[in-house]
Amino acid sequence: MKKFILYLIFICASFVSFTQAFEDKIEYAKKSQPCIVMNYSYPPEAVENAIISKMNKLGYKGKEEKGLFNKDKGFRVYNGTYIQEISSSRYDYIIKVERKSRKEEDETVLYFLIQKDDENLLTTMQAEELGKAKAFLYNLMPDIEAANLELQITAQEETVTKAEKKFRTLQGDKEDMEKRLKKLEADIKQNEKDQEDQQAEIETQKKALEELRNKRKN
């Protein structure tokens, strides 16, 4: 009975995953290759972080295809990898994550290739393993949600840091303005005193002028 219930759970999970994941083809190793495709409504960085973290927990680091003229750039290769959720055999898993389109920043496509000895296995895999592979991709959702949350937290931390930095800058500006204001007030007072002194000087010089004028002979 227990085995039957577990089997039903697997069938239900497989059915859900089949509605999400589908088979298609992608260019890899200079040829069109069968692959499993999964769409996620999350940013590519969240999906990639989740799959890398998942594989790291399984003990596999993987190697990313790089190089300016490398047509396979962007693929991450996990050779001789054992994923119990998919198969009891070791396979080579090749994964590529990319944004669905330029306009859809939070929509991601994941391509999942399964090989052994450089031979693509998707066309010859048993239906059970194929279903497990699709379920594996579907079951990444909690990991992706967690990875996306971490990205949001990091982004919010950066926003807070920028806001705090701006606040400190405004505080510094206020202190500078207050210093300038104090100096300006002192300059204004000095100017007023200078005006008074100058006004007195004008009166003194006017009197001297008047005295000189009075000395004129009629």
Short mmCIF file of C-alpha atoms in Angstrom, two decimals:
data_model
loop_
_atom_site.label_atom_id
_atom_site.label_comp_id
_atom_site.label_asym_id
_atom_site.label_seq_id
_atom_site.Cartn_x
_atom_site.Cartn_y
_atom_site.Cartn_z
CA MET A 1 0.00 0.00 0.00
CA LYS A 2 2.82 2.36 0.96
CA LYS A 3 4.62 1.68 -2.33
CA PHE A 4 1.39 2.33 -4.22
CA ILE A 5 0.94 5.73 -2.49
CA LEU A 6 4.55 6.66 -3.25
CA TYR A 7 4.01 5.64 -6.86
CA LEU A 8 0.90 7.87 -7.06
CA ILE A 9 2.87 10.77 -5.58
CA PHE A 10 5.57 10.24 -8.20
CA ILE A 11 2.99 10.10 -11.00
CA CYS A 12 1.35 13.33 -9.77
CA ALA A 13 4.71 15.07 -9.47
CA SER A 14 5.68 13.87 -12.91
CA PHE A 15 2.37 15.09 -14.36
CA VAL A 16 2.85 18.56 -12.84
CA SER A 17 6.44 18.67 -14.08
CA PHE A 18 5.38 17.59 -17.56
CA THR A 19 3.00 20.55 -17.70
CA GLN A 20 5.95 22.82 -16.85
CA ALA A 21 8.93 21.18 -18.56
CA PHE A 22 9.00 20.13 -22.19
CA GLU A 23 11.38 18.63 -24.70
CA ASP A 24 13.04 20.71 -27.38
CA LYS A 25 16.42 21.13 -29.06
CA ILE A 26 19.36 23.47 -28.57
CA GLU A 27 22.68 23.99 -30.33
CA TYR A 28 25.53 22.47 -28.34
CA ALA A 29 28.89 20.94 -29.32
CA LYS A 30 28.33 22.08 -32.92
CA LYS A 31 25.05 20.19 -33.37
CA SER A 32 21.37 20.41 -32.56
CA GLN A 33 20.76 18.43 -29.38
CA PRO A 34 17.59 17.19 -27.66
CA CYS A 35 17.08 18.84 -24.28
CA ILE A 36 14.54 19.46 -21.57
CA VAL A 37 13.36 23.05 -21.32
CA MET A 38 11.93 24.65 -18.20
CA ASN A 39 10.53 28.16 -17.89
CA TYR A 40 10.71 30.02 -14.61
CA SER A 41 9.12 33.34 -13.67
CA TYR A 42 12.26 34.48 -11.90
CA PRO A 43 15.38 36.41 -12.97
CA PRO A 44 18.17 34.37 -14.63
CA GLU A 45 20.57 35.12 -11.78
CA ALA A 46 18.19 33.55 -9.26
CA VAL A 47 17.75 30.42 -11.37
CA GLU A 48 21.48 30.08 -12.02
CA ASN A 49 22.37 30.63 -8.36
CA ALA A 50 19.82 27.99 -7.35
CA ILE A 51 21.08 25.32 -9.76
CA ILE A 52 24.72 26.01 -8.86
CA SER A 53 23.88 25.80 -5.14
CA LYS A 54 21.92 22.58 -5.69
CA MET A 55 24.80 20.94 -7.53
CA ASN A 56 27.31 22.20 -4.97
CA LYS A 57 25.30 20.50 -2.23
CA LEU A 58 25.48 17.28 -4.23
CA GLY A 59 29.26 17.72 -4.32
CA TYR A 60 29.68 18.92 -7.91
CA LYS A 61 31.14 22.24 -8.98
CA GLY A 62 30.83 22.00 -12.73
CA LYS A 63 32.69 23.88 -15.42
CA GLU A 64 31.33 26.90 -17.27
CA GLU A 65 31.99 27.16 -20.98
CA LYS A 66 33.79 30.46 -21.63
CA GLY A 67 35.70 32.17 -24.39
CA LEU A 68 34.95 34.91 -26.88
CA PHE A 69 34.72 32.53 -29.84
CA ASN A 70 33.25 29.59 -27.91
CA LYS A 71 29.82 28.88 -29.37
CA ASP A 72 28.95 26.87 -26.26
CA LYS A 73 29.60 29.88 -24.03
CA GLY A 74 27.14 30.01 -21.15
CA PHE A 75 26.69 26.26 -20.75
CA ARG A 76 27.72 24.73 -17.44
CA VAL A 77 28.95 21.14 -17.62
CA TYR A 78 28.77 18.58 -14.81
CA ASN A 79 30.63 15.45 -15.87
CA GLY A 80 30.12 12.09 -14.20
CA THR A 81 27.42 13.42 -11.92
CA TYR A 82 25.17 11.34 -9.73
CA ILE A 83 21.75 12.88 -9.11
CA GLN A 84 19.73 10.41 -7.10
CA GLU A 85 16.49 12.23 -7.88
CA ILE A 86 16.96 11.40 -11.56
CA SER A 87 18.92 8.16 -11.89
CA SER A 88 21.12 5.65 -10.09
CA SER A 89 23.62 6.07 -12.95
CA ARG A 90 26.21 8.78 -13.38
CA TYR A 91 25.53 11.08 -16.30
CA ASP A 92 26.96 14.26 -17.77
CA TYR A 93 24.53 17.12 -17.17
CA ILE A 94 24.85 20.22 -19.34
CA ILE A 95 22.84 23.25 -18.25
CA LYS A 96 22.26 26.65 -19.75
CA VAL A 97 20.29 29.48 -18.16
CA GLU A 98 19.25 32.60 -20.04
CA ARG A 99 16.71 35.37 -20.04
CA LYS A 100 13.61 34.51 -22.03
CA SER A 101 13.69 37.82 -23.89
CA ARG A 102 15.07 41.34 -23.53
CA LYS A 103 11.69 42.66 -22.46
CA GLU A 104 11.09 39.94 -19.86
CA GLU A 105 13.67 40.49 -17.13
CA ASP A 106 11.97 38.12 -14.67
CA GLU A 107 11.35 35.29 -17.13
CA THR A 108 14.06 32.64 -17.50
CA VAL A 109 14.61 29.60 -19.70
CA LEU A 110 16.69 26.66 -18.47
CA TYR A 111 18.04 24.10 -20.96
CA PHE A 112 18.92 20.69 -19.54
CA LEU A 113 20.95 18.16 -21.52
CA ILE A 114 21.79 14.65 -20.32
CA GLN A 115 24.71 12.78 -21.88
CA LYS A 116 26.96 9.82 -21.32
CA ASP A 117 30.20 9.25 -23.23
CA ASP A 118 29.32 12.28 -25.41
CA GLU A 119 26.04 10.63 -26.43
CA ASN A 120 22.77 12.46 -25.85
CA LEU A 121 20.47 10.22 -23.80
CA LEU A 122 17.18 12.06 -24.02
CA THR A 123 15.98 10.17 -27.07
CA THR A 124 16.73 6.77 -25.49
CA MET A 125 15.92 7.38 -21.82
CA GLN A 126 13.16 5.43 -20.19
CA ALA A 127 9.98 7.39 -19.53
CA GLU A 128 10.47 7.06 -15.77
CA GLU A 129 13.93 8.66 -15.83
CA LEU A 130 12.75 11.34 -18.24
CA GLY A 131 9.87 12.14 -15.90
CA LYS A 132 12.26 12.29 -12.95
CA ALA A 133 14.52 14.69 -14.84
CA LYS A 134 11.57 16.98 -15.51
CA ALA A 135 10.41 16.65 -11.91
CA PHE A 136 13.95 17.57 -10.79
CA LEU A 137 13.70 20.84 -12.69
CA TYR A 138 10.23 21.54 -11.34
CA ASN A 139 11.34 20.75 -7.79
CA LEU A 140 14.01 23.46 -8.05
CA MET A 141 11.28 26.03 -7.45
CA PRO A 142 11.86 26.35 -3.65
CA ASP A 143 15.61 26.71 -4.26
CA ILE A 144 14.96 29.38 -6.89
CA GLU A 145 12.53 31.21 -4.62
CA ALA A 146 15.15 31.18 -1.85
CA ALA A 147 17.88 32.35 -4.25
CA ASN A 148 15.62 35.12 -5.53
CA LEU A 149 14.88 36.21 -1.97
CA GLU A 150 18.61 36.44 -1.27
CA LEU A 151 19.04 38.59 -4.37
CA GLN A 152 16.21 40.85 -3.21
CA ILE A 153 17.75 41.08 0.27
CA THR A 154 21.14 41.96 -1.22
CA ALA A 155 19.56 44.56 -3.50
CA GLN A 156 17.62 46.04 -0.58
CA GLU A 157 20.77 46.10 1.56
CA GLU A 158 22.48 48.04 -1.23
CA THR A 159 19.51 50.42 -1.39
CA VAL A 160 19.68 50.98 2.38
CA THR A 161 23.45 51.48 2.20
CA LYS A 162 23.03 54.07 -0.58
CA ALA A 163 20.25 55.81 1.36
CA GLU A 164 22.43 55.92 4.50
CA LYS A 165 25.37 57.22 2.47
CA LYS A 166 23.19 59.95 0.98
CA PHE A 167 21.92 60.83 4.46
CA ARG A 168 25.48 61.14 5.76
CA THR A 169 26.32 63.31 2.75
CA LEU A 170 23.32 65.55 3.50
CA GLN A 171 24.41 65.77 7.13
CA GLY A 172 27.89 66.79 5.99
CA ASP A 173 26.42 69.35 3.59
CA LYS A 174 24.30 70.79 6.42
CA GLU A 175 27.34 71.13 8.67
CA ASP A 176 29.26 72.85 5.86
CA MET A 177 26.32 75.18 5.17
CA GLU A 178 25.99 75.99 8.88
CA LYS A 179 29.70 76.81 9.01
CA ARG A 180 29.34 78.98 5.92
CA LEU A 181 26.22 80.57 7.43
CA LYS A 182 28.06 81.42 10.66
CA LYS A 183 30.90 82.92 8.65
CA LEU A 184 28.39 84.78 6.49
CA GLU A 185 26.62 86.14 9.58
CA ALA A 186 29.99 87.25 10.97
CA ASP A 187 30.84 88.82 7.62
CA ILE A 188 27.47 90.62 7.60
CA LYS A 189 28.09 92.03 11.09
CA GLN A 190 31.57 93.08 10.09
CA ASN A 191 30.15 94.68 6.97
CA GLU A 192 27.59 96.60 9.04
CA LYS A 193 30.35 97.82 11.37
CA ASP A 194 32.51 98.74 8.37
CA GLN A 195 29.55 100.70 6.96
CA GLU A 196 29.14 102.59 10.23
CA ASP A 197 32.86 103.34 10.36
CA GLN A 198 32.80 104.42 6.75
CA GLN A 199 29.77 106.63 7.34
CA ALA A 200 31.63 108.31 10.22
CA GLU A 201 34.65 108.74 7.98
CA ILE A 202 32.44 110.36 5.35
CA GLU A 203 31.07 112.82 7.91
CA THR A 204 34.60 113.65 9.08
CA GLN A 205 35.81 114.24 5.55
CA LYS A 206 32.76 116.33 4.70
CA LYS A 207 33.45 118.57 7.68
CA ALA A 208 37.05 118.94 6.58
CA LEU A 209 35.87 119.82 3.10
CA GLU A 210 33.45 122.39 4.44
CA GLU A 211 36.15 124.01 6.54
CA LEU A 212 38.40 124.26 3.49
CA ARG A 213 35.61 125.80 1.43
CA ASN A 214 34.96 128.39 4.14
CA LYS A 215 38.55 129.57 3.86
CA ARG A 216 37.95 130.76 0.34
CA LYS A 217 38.25 134.52 -0.11
CA ASN A 218 35.12 136.18 -1.24
#
